[in-house]
Short mmCIF file of C-alpha atoms in Angstrom, two decimals:
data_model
loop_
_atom_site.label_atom_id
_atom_site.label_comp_id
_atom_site.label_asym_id
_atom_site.label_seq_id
_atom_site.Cartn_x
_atom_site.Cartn_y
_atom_site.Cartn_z
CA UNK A 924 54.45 9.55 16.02
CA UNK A 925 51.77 9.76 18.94
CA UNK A 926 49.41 6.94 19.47
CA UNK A 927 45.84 8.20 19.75
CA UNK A 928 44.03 6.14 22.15
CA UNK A 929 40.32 6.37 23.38
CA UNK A 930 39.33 4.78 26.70
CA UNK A 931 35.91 3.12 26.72
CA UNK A 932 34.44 1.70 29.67
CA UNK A 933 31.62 2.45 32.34
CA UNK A 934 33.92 2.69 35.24
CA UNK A 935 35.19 6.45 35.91
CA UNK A 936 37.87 5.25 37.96
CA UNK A 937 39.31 2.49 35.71
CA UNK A 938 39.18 5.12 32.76
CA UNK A 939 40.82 8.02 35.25
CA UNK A 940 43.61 5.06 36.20
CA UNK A 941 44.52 3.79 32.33
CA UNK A 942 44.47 7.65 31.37
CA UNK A 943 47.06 8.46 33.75
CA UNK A 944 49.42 5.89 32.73
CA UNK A 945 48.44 6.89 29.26
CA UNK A 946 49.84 10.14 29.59
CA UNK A 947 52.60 9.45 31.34
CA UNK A 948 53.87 8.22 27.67
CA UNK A 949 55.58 10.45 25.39
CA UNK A 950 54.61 8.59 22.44
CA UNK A 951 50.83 8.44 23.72
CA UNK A 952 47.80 10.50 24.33
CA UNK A 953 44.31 10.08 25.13
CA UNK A 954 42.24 11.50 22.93
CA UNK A 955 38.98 10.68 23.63
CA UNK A 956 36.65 8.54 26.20
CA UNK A 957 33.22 7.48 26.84
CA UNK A 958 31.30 4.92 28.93
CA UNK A 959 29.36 2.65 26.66
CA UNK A 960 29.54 1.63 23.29
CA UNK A 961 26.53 3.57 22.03
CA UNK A 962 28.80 7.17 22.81
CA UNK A 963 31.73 5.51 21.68
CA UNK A 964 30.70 5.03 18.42
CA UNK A 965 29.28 8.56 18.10
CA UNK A 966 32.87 9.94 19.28
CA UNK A 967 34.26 8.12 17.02
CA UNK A 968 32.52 9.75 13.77
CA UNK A 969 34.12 13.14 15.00
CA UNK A 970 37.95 11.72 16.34
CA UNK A 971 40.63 10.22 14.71
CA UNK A 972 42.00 7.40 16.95
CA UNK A 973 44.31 4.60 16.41
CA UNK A 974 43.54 2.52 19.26
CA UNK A 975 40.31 2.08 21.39
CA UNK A 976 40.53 0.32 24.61
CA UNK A 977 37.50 -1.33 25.12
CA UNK A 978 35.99 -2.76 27.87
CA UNK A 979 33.38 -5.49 27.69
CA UNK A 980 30.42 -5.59 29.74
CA UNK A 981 28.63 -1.63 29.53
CA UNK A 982 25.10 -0.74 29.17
CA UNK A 983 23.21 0.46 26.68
CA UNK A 984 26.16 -1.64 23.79
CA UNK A 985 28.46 -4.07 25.01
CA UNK A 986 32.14 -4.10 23.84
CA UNK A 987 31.14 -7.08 21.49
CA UNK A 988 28.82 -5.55 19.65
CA UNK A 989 30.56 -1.75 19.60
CA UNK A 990 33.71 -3.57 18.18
CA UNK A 991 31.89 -5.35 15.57
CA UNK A 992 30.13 -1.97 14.02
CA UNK A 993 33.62 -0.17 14.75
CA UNK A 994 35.74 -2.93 12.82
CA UNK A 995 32.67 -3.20 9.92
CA UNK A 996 34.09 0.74 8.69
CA UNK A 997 36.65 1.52 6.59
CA UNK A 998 40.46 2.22 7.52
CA UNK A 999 38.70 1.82 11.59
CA UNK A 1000 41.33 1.92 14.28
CA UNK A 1001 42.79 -1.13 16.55
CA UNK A 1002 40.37 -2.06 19.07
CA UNK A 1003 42.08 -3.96 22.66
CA UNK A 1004 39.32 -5.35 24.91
CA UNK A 1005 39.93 -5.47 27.84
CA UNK A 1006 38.26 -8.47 29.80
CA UNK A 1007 38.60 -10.15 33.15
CA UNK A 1008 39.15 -14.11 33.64
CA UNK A 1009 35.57 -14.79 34.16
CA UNK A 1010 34.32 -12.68 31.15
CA UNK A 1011 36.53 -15.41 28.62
CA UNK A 1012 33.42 -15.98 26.15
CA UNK A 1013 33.06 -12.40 25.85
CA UNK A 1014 36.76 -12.04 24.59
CA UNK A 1015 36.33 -14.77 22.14
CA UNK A 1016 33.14 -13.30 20.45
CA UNK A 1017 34.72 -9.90 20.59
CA UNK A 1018 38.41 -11.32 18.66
CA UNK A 1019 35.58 -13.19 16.39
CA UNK A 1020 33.71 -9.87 16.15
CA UNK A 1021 37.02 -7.87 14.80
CA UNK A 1022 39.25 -7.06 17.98
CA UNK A 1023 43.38 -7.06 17.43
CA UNK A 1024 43.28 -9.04 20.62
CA UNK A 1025 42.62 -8.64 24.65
CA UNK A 1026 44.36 -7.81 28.28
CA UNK A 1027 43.26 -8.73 31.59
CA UNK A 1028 42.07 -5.58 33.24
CA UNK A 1029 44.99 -5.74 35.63
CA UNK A 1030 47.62 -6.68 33.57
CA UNK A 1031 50.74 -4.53 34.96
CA UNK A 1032 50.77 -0.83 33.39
CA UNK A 1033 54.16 -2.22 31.14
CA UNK A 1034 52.57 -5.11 29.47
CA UNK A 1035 49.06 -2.79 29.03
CA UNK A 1036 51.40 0.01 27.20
CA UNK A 1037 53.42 -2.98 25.19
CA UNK A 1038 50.30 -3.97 23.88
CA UNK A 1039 48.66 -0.49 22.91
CA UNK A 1040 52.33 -0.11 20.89
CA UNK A 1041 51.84 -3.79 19.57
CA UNK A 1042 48.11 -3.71 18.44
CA UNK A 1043 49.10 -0.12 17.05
CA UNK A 1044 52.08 -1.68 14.32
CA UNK A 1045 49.65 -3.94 13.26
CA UNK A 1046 50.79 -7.32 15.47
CA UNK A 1047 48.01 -8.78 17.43
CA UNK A 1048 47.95 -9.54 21.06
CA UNK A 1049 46.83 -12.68 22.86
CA UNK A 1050 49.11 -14.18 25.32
CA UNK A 1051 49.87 -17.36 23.85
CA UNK A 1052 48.84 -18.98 27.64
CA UNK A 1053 45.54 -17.05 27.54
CA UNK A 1054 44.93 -18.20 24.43
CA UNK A 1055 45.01 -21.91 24.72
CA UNK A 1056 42.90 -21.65 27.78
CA UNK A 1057 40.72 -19.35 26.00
CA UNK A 1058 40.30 -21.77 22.98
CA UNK A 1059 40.37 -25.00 24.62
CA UNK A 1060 36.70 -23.99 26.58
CA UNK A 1061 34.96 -21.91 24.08
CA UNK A 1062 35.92 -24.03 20.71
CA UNK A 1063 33.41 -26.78 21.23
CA UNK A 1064 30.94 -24.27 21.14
CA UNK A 1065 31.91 -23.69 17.06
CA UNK A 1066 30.47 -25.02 14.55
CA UNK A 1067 30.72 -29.27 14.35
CA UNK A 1068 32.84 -29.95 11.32
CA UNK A 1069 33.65 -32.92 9.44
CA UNK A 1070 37.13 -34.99 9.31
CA UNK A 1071 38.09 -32.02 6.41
CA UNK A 1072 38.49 -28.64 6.76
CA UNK A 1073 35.91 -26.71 5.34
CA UNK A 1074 37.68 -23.79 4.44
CA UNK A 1075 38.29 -24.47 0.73
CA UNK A 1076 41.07 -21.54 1.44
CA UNK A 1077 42.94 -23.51 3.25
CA UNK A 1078 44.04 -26.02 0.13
CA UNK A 1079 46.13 -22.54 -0.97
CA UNK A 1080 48.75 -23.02 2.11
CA UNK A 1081 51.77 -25.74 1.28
CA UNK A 1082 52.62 -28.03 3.84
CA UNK A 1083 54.96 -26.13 5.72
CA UNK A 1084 52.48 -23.15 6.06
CA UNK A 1085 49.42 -25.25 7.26
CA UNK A 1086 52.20 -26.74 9.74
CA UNK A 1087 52.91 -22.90 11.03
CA UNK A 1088 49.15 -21.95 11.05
CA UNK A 1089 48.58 -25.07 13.47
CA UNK A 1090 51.11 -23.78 15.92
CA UNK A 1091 50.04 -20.17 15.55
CA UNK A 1092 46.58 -21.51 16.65
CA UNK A 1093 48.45 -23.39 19.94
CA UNK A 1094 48.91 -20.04 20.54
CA UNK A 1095 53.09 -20.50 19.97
CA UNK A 1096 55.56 -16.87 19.33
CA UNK A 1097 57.42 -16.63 15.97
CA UNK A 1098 60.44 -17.55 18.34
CA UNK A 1099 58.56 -21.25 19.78
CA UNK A 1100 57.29 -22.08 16.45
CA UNK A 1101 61.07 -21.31 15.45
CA UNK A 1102 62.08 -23.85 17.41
CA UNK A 1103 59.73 -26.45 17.13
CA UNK A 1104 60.35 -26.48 13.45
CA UNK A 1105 64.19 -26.01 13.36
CA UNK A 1106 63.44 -22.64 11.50
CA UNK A 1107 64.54 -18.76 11.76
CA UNK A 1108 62.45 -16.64 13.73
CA UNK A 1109 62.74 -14.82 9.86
CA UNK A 1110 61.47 -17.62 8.22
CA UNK A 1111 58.32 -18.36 10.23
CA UNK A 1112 57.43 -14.54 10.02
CA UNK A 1113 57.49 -14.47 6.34
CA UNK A 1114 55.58 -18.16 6.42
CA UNK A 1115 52.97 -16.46 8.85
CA UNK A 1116 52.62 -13.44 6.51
CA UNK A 1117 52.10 -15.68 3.36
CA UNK A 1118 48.71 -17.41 5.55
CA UNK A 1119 47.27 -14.06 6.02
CA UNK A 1120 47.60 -12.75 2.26
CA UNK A 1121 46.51 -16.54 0.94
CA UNK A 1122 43.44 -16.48 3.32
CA UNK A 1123 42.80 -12.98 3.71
CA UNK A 1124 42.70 -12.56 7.10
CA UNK A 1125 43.77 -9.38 9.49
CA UNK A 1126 46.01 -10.82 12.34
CA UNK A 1127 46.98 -13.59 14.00
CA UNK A 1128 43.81 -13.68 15.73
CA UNK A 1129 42.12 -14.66 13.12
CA UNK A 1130 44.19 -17.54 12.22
CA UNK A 1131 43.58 -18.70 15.51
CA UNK A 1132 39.99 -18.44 15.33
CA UNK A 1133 40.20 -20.13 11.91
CA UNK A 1134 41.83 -22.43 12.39
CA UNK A 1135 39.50 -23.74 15.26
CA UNK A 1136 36.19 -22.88 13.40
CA UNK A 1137 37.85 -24.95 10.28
CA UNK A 1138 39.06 -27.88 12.13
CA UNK A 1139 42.42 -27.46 11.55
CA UNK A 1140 42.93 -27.44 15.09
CA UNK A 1141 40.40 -29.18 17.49
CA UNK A 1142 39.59 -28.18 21.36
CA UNK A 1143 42.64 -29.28 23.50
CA UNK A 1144 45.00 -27.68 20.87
CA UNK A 1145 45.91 -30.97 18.86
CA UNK A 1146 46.30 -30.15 14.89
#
């Protein structure tokens, strides 16, 4: 099955590089582009795609915003951002805003095409590094909660699963939280699954995000 991407971003040459690895993929094909969120979204009422790459900072509408009215339809596809180290708060609004997860603009063409395939079967993708460093700045800027979690939701997780959704949110693999439990990679998988039917969330993004906005987990990555 071929994975239709669309490349959004400002820069012709960016778009011209990622489509030629693109294409180099028998399982992938570029079917669509455009240079700011404003044409994406009106390519995207005429093309089916599965996965948009989506870069952040574009006239006319940011990747932010053009992610949030993208992930507000029905059945919409996987959006990637794709974001550079000093564009971090821009990430974290755009995961917030709907996003499967984000690359660095040069990650290495392998790890870029790993996470098109990921995002694609439904996994998110946050490196668990970038993801500590990500949350660790920006989650003081949520909102203040109290000693409790305020996410009434959160009373339908059992111990063990609150336990999992704290190291999920340290931004720890299946295979780390694994170990740090004494559990099969099996086991945490199905536990993960269980805390995004019980809360209703998408991804493991949004357990992350959560979890930080809920208190569960507090800047510097301490449950």
């Amino acid at each position: 099955m071929t994975i239709r991407v669309m490349l959004v971003d400002d820069q012709v040459l960016l778009r011209t590089g990622f489509r030629m690895v693109l294409a180099a993929q028998p399982d992938m094909e570029v079917v669509a582009e455009a240079g700011d969120g404003v044409e994406a979204l009106q390519v995207l009422r005429s093309t089916e795609v599965d996965v948009v790459l989506m870069d952040v900072r574009m006239p006319k509408l940011d990747g932010v915003e053009a992610t949030r009215r993208i992930c507000a339809d029905t059945d919409p596809p996987k959006v990637l951002i794709l974001t550079t180290f000093d564009l971090d708060e821009y990430a974290f609004s755009a995961l917030k805003a709907g996003a499967s997860g984000f690359m660095l603009k040069d990650v290495p063409p392998g790890e870029l095409l790993a996470a098109i395939r990921s995002v694609h079967s439904g996994d998110a993708v946050v490196a668990p590094s970038t993801t500590r460093r990500l949350l660790d700045r920006f989650a003081p800027m949520l909102p203040s909660t109290g000693k409790e979690p305020r996410h009434k939701e959160l009373e339908r997780l059992t111990e063990r699963e609150r336990e999992v959704m704290v190291l999920v949110a340290q931004g720890l693999s299946n295979g780390e939280i694994a170990g740090r439990l004494v559990l099969s990679e099996a086991t945490v998988k199905t536990h993960v699954g269980r805390i995004l039917t019980k809360l209703g969330l998408r991804d493991r993004v949004q357990v992350v995000v959560l979890a930080y906005e809920t208190g569960l987990v507090r800047a510097g990555g301490h449950g």
